[in-house]
Coordinates of C-alpha atoms and ligand atoms in Angstrom, one line a residue:
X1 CA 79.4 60.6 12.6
X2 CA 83.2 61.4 13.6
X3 CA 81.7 65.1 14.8
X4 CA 79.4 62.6 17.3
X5 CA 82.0 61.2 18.7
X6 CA 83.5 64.8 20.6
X7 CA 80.1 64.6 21.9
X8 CA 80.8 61.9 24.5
X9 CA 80.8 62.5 27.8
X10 CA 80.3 66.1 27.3
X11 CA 77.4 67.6 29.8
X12 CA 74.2 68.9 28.0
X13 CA 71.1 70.6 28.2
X14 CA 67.8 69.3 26.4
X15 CA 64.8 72.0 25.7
X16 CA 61.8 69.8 25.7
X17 CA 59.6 71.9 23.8
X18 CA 56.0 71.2 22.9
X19 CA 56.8 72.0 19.4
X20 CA 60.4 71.4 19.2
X21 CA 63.2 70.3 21.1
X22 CA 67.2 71.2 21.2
X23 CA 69.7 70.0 22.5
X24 CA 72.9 72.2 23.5
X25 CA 76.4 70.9 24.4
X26 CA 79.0 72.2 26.4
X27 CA 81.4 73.9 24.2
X28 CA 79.1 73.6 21.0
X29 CA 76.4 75.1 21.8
X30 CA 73.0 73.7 20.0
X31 CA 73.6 70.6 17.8
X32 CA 69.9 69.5 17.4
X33 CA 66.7 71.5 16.9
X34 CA 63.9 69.1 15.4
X35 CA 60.1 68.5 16.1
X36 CA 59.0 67.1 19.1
X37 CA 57.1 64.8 16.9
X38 CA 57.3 60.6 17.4
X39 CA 55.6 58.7 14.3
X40 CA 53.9 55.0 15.7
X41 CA 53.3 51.8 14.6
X42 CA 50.2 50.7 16.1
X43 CA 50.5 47.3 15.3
X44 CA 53.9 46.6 16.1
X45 CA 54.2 49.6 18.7
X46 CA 57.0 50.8 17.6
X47 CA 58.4 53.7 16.6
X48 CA 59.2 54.2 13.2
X49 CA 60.3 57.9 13.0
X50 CA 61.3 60.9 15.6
X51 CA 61.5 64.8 14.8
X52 CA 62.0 66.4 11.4
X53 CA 61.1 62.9 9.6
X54 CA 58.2 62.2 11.7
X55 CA 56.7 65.8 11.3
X56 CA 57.0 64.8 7.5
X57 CA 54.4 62.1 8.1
X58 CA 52.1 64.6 10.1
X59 CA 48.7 64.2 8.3
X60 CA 50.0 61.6 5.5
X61 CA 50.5 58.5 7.3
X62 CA 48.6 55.3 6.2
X63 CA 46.0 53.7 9.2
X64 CA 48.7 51.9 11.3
X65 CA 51.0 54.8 11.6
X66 CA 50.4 58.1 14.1
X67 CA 52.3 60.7 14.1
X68 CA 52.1 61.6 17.7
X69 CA 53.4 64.9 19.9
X70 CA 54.0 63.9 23.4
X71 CA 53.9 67.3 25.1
X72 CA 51.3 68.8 22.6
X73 CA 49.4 70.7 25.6
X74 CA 52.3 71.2 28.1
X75 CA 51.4 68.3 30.0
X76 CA 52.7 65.0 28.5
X77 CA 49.8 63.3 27.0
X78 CA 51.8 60.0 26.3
X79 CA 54.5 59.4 29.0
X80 CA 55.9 56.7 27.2
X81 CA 56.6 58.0 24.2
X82 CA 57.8 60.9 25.7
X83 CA 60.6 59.5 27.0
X84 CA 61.7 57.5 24.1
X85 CA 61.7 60.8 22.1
X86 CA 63.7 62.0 24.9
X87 CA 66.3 59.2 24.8
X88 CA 66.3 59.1 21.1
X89 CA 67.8 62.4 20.9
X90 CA 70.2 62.7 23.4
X91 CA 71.5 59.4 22.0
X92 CA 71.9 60.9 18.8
X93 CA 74.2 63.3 20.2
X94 CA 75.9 61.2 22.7
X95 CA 76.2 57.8 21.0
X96 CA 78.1 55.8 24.2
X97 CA 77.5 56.7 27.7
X98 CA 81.2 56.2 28.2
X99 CA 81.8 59.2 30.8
X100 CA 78.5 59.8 31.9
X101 CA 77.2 63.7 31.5
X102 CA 75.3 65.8 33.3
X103 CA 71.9 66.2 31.7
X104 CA 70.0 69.5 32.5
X105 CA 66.3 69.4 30.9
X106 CA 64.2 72.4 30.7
X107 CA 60.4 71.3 30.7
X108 CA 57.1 73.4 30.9
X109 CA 56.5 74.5 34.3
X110 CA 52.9 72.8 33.9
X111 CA 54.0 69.6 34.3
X112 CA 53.3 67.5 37.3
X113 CA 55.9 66.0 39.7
X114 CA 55.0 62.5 37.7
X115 CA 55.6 63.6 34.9
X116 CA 59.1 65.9 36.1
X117 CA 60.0 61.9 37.8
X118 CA 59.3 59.9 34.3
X119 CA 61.5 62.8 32.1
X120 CA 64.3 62.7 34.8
X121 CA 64.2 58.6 34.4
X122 CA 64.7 59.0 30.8
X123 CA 67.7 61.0 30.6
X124 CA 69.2 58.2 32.9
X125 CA 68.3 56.0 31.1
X126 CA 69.7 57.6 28.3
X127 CA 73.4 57.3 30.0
X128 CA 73.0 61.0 32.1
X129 CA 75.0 60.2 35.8
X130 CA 73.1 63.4 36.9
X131 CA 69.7 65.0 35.7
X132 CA 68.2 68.0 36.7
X133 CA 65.4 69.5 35.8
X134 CA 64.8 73.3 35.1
X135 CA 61.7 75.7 34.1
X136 CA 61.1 77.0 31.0
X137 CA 60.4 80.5 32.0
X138 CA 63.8 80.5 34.0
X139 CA 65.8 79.2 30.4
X140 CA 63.9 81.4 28.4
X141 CA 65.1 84.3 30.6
X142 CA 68.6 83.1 31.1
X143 CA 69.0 82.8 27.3
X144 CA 67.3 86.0 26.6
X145 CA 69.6 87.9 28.2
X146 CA 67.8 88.8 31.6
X147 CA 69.3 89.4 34.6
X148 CA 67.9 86.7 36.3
X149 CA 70.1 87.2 39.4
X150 CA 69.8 90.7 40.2
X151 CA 67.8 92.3 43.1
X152 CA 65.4 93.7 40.3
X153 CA 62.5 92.0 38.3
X154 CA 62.5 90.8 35.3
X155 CA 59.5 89.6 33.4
X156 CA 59.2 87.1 30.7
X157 CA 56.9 85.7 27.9
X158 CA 57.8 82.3 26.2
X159 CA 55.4 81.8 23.6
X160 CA 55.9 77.9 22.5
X161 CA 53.3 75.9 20.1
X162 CA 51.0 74.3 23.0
X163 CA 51.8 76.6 25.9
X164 CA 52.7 80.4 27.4
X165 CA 54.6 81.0 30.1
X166 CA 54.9 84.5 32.2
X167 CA 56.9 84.7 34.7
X168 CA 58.3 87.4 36.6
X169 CA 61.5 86.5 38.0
X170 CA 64.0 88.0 40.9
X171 CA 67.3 86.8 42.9
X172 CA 67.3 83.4 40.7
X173 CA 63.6 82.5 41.5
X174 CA 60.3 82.9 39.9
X175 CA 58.3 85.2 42.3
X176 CA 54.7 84.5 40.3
X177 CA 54.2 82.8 36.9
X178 CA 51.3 81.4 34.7
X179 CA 51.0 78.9 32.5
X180 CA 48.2 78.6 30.1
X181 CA 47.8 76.2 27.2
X182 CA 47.4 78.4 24.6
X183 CA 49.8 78.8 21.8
X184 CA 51.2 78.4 18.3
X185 CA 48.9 75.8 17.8
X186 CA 46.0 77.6 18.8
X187 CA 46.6 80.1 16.5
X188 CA 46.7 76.8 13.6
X189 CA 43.7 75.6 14.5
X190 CA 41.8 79.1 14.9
X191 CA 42.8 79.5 11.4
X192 CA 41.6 76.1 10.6
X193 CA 38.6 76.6 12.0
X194 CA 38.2 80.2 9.8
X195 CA 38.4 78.7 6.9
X196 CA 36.1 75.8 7.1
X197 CA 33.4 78.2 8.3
X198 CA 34.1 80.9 5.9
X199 CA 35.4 79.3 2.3
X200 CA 34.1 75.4 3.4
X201 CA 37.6 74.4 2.9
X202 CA 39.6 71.6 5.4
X203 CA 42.9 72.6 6.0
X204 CA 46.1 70.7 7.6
X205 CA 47.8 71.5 10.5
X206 CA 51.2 72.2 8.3
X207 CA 49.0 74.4 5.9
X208 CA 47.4 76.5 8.5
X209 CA 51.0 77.1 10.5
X210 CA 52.6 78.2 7.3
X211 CA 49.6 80.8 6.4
X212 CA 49.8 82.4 10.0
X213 CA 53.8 82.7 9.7
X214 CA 53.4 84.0 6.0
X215 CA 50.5 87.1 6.6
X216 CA 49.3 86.4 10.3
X217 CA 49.5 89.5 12.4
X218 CA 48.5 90.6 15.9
X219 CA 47.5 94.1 14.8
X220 CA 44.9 95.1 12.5
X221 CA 46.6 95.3 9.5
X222 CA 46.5 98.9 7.5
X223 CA 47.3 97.2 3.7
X224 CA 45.4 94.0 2.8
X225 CA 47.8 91.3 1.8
X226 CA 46.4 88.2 0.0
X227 CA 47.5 84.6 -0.4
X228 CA 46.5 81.4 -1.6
X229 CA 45.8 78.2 -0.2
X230 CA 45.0 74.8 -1.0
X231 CA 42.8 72.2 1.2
X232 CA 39.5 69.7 0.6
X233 CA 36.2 71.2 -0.7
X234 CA 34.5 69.9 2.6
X235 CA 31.8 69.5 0.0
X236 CA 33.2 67.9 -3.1
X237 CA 35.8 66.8 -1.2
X238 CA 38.1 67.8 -4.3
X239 CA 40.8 70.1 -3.6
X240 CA 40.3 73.5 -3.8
X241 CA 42.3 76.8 -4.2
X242 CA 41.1 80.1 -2.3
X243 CA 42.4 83.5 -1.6
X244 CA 42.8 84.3 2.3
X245 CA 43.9 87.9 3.4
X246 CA 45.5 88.9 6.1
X247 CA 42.7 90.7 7.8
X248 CA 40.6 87.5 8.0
X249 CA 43.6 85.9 9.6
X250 CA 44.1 88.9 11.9
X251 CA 40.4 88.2 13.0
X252 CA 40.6 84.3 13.2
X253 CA 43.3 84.5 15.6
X254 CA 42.1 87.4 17.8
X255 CA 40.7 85.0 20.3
X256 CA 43.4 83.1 21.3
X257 CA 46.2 86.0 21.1
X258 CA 43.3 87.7 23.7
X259 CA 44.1 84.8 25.9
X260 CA 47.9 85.5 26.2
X261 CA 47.4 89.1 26.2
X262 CA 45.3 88.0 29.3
X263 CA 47.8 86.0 30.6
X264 CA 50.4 88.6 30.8
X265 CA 48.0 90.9 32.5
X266 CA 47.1 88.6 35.2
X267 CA 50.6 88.3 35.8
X268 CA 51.7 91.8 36.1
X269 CA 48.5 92.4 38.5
X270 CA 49.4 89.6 40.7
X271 CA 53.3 91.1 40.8
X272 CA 54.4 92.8 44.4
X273 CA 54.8 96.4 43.9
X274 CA 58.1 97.3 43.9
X275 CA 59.1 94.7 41.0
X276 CA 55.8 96.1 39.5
X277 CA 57.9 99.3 39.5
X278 CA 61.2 97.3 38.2
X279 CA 59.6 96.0 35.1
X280 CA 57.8 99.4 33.8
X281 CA 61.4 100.6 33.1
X282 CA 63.1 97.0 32.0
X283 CA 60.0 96.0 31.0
X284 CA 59.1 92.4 28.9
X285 CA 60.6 90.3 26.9
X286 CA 59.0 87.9 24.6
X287 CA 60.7 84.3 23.4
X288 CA 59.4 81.1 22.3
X289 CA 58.4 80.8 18.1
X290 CA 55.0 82.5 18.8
X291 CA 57.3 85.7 19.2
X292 CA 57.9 86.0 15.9
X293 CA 54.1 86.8 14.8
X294 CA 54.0 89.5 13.4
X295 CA 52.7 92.7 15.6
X296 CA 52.7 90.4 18.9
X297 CA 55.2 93.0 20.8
X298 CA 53.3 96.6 19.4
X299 CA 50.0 94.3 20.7
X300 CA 51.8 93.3 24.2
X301 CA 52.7 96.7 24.5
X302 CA 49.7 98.9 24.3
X303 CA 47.7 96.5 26.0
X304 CA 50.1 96.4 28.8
X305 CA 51.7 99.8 28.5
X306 CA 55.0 98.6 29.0
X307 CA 58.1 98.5 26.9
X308 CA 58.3 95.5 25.2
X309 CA 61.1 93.9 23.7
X310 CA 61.1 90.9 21.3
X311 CA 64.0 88.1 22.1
X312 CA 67.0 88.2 19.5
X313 CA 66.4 84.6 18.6
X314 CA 63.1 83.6 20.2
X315 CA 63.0 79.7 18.6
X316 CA 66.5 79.3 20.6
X317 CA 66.3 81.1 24.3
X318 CA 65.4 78.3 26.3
X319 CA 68.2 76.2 24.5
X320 CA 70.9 78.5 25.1
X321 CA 69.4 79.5 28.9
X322 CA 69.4 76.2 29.6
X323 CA 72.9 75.7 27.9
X324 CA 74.4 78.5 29.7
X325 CA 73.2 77.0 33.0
X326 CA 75.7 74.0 31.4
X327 CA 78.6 76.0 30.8
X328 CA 78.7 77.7 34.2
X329 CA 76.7 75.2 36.0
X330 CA 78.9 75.8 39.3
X331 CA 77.5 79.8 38.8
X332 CA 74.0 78.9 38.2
X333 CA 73.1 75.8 39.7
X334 CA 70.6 77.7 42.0
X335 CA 68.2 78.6 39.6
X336 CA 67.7 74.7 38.5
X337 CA 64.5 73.0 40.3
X338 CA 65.9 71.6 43.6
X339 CA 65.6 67.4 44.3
X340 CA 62.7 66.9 46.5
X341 CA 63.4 65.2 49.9
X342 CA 63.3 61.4 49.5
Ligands
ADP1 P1 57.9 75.0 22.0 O1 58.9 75.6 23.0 O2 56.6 74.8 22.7 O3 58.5 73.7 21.4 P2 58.6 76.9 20.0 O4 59.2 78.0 20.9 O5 59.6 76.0 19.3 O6 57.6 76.0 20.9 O7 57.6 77.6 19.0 C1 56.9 76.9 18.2 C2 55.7 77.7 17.7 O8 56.1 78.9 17.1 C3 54.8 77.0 16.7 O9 53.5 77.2 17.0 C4 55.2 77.8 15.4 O10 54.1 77.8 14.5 C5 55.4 79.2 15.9 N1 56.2 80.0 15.0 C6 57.4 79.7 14.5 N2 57.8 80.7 13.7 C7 56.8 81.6 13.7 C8 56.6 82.8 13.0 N3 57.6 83.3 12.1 N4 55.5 83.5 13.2 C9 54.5 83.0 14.0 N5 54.7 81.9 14.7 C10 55.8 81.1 14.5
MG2 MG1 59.9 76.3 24.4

């Protein structure tokens, strides 16, 4: 609580993830990382627990309570709740607005101009005096280490739970991104999907995230690895133990890990020449938690050819791009979305 208090008035950054939002600090550096995850009661409407608690309740709450994720798909499905997860945890940082901070909040570039407005509103009305907004992409690069602001391209993948993001960027801008919504969730539920069809077994979202970070793989796998897992006999409805190996999970997720593969492709064939040229020697870099499956750079890289380099903490990039936007925000205020004309 005392820590809190060195918080005030101190300008921030806020990465509003899909799957999990941080919030940096000037001079700290990150003092939050929890789910994006609000949990509802729909009688009363209120909210009755945000982030790590909430995720807790994913899949175990009682009628009257949803756990909900706002930005699930990249798009906020539930504006609202949005941004009271917003302004729950920037308050928790910064408990008085006594000297407002500047608020800089890094959002999925596939988010309307609505939805940039209603996130903006929140962090004022969480006690920001100034809130900008900035792309993923552009963080994920900036806290990867890119050098965002050279006359040379640079080309990033943020893998995040409901969304990609590849962008090539150049000079401080994004010369040509996409953004598709598929992600570390897809992978969940291709896995979900697997084993209801295969062993006639209903798996959780928790359960099905923690097999694909304990033996998924984006490469055919050369040794079999097996594990066990626990869900409802869609039958019986009992619960039941199988063994899953890793080739089965290779093959579940195949389809969507095709899908960012494609992505990334799209993106290289739509980039002008003479970046082309850039990136085959500095060629990608992969952040976001979906980075951290196993085999996704060897995948990335024969499928593109290029070199491929895997972020040195993937979960954290867009956190500390955005935070070092913070720190030298006189240096770097260029590369944040500009205000639109009123
Ligand atoms: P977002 O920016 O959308 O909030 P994150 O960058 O925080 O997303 O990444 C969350 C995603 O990364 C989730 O789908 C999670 O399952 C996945 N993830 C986290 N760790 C691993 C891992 N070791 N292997 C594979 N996927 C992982
Ligand atoms: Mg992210």
């Amino acid at each position: 609580m005392r820590s809190m208090l060195g918080f005030l008035g101190r300008d921030m950054a806020v990465d509003l993830g899909t799957a999990n939002t941080l919030v940096y600090v000037r001079d700290r550096g990150i003092v939050l990382d929890e789910p994006s995850v609000v949990a509802l009661n729909t009688r009363t409407g209120k909210i009755v627990a945000v982030g790590a608690e909430a995720k807790q309740m994913i899949g175990r709450t009682p009628g009257h309570i949803v756990a909900i994720r706002p930005l699930a798909d990249g798009v906020i499905t539930d504006l609202e709740v949005a941004e009271q997860m917003l302004r729950y945890f920037i308050r928790k940082v910064h408990r008085r607005p006594l000297t407002q901070p500047r608020l800089i909040i890094a959002v999925p570039s596939g988010i309307t101009g609505v939805e940039q407005r209603a996130v903006k509103e929140a962090g004022y009305q969480a006690g920001a005096r100034r809130v900008y907004i900035m792309e993923e992409p552009m963080a994920a690069a900036i806290g990867a280490g890119l050098p965002v602001q050279e006359a040379s391209g640079s080309m990033v993948v943020d893998i995040g739970g409901g969304t990609t993001e590849v962008a090539v960027i150049s000079l401080g801008g994004i010369v040509t991104s996409q953004s598709v919504r598929v992600g570390g969730d897809e992978l969940d539920q291709a896995i979900i999907a697997h084993v209801k069809k295969e062993h006639s077994l209903l798996l959780g979202t928790r359960t099905a995230e923690e097999i694909k970070i304990a033996i998924g793989t984006a490469c055919a796998p050369a040794v079999e690895r097996r594990l066990p897992i626990r869900g409802r006999d869609l039958i019986t409805g009992l619960p039941r133990t199988v063994e899953i190996t890793d080739r089965e999970v290779y093959e579940a997720i195949d389809e969507p890990l095709h899908t960012i593969v494609d992505s990334v492709q799209a993106t290289l064939d739509e980039c002008p020449p003479e970046l082309a040229g850039d990136l085959a020697t500095s060629g990608i870099v992969v952040t976001g938690g979906g980075a951290l499956l196993d085999g996704l750079d060897h995948r990335l890289a024969e499928a593109t050819g290029m070199p491929v380099k895997v972020a040195d903490n993937p979960l954290l990039s867009v956190a500390l791009g955005s935070g070092r936007c913070v720190e030298e925000f006189d240096r770097l205020q260029g590369v944040l979305v500009p205000e639109p004309r009123r």
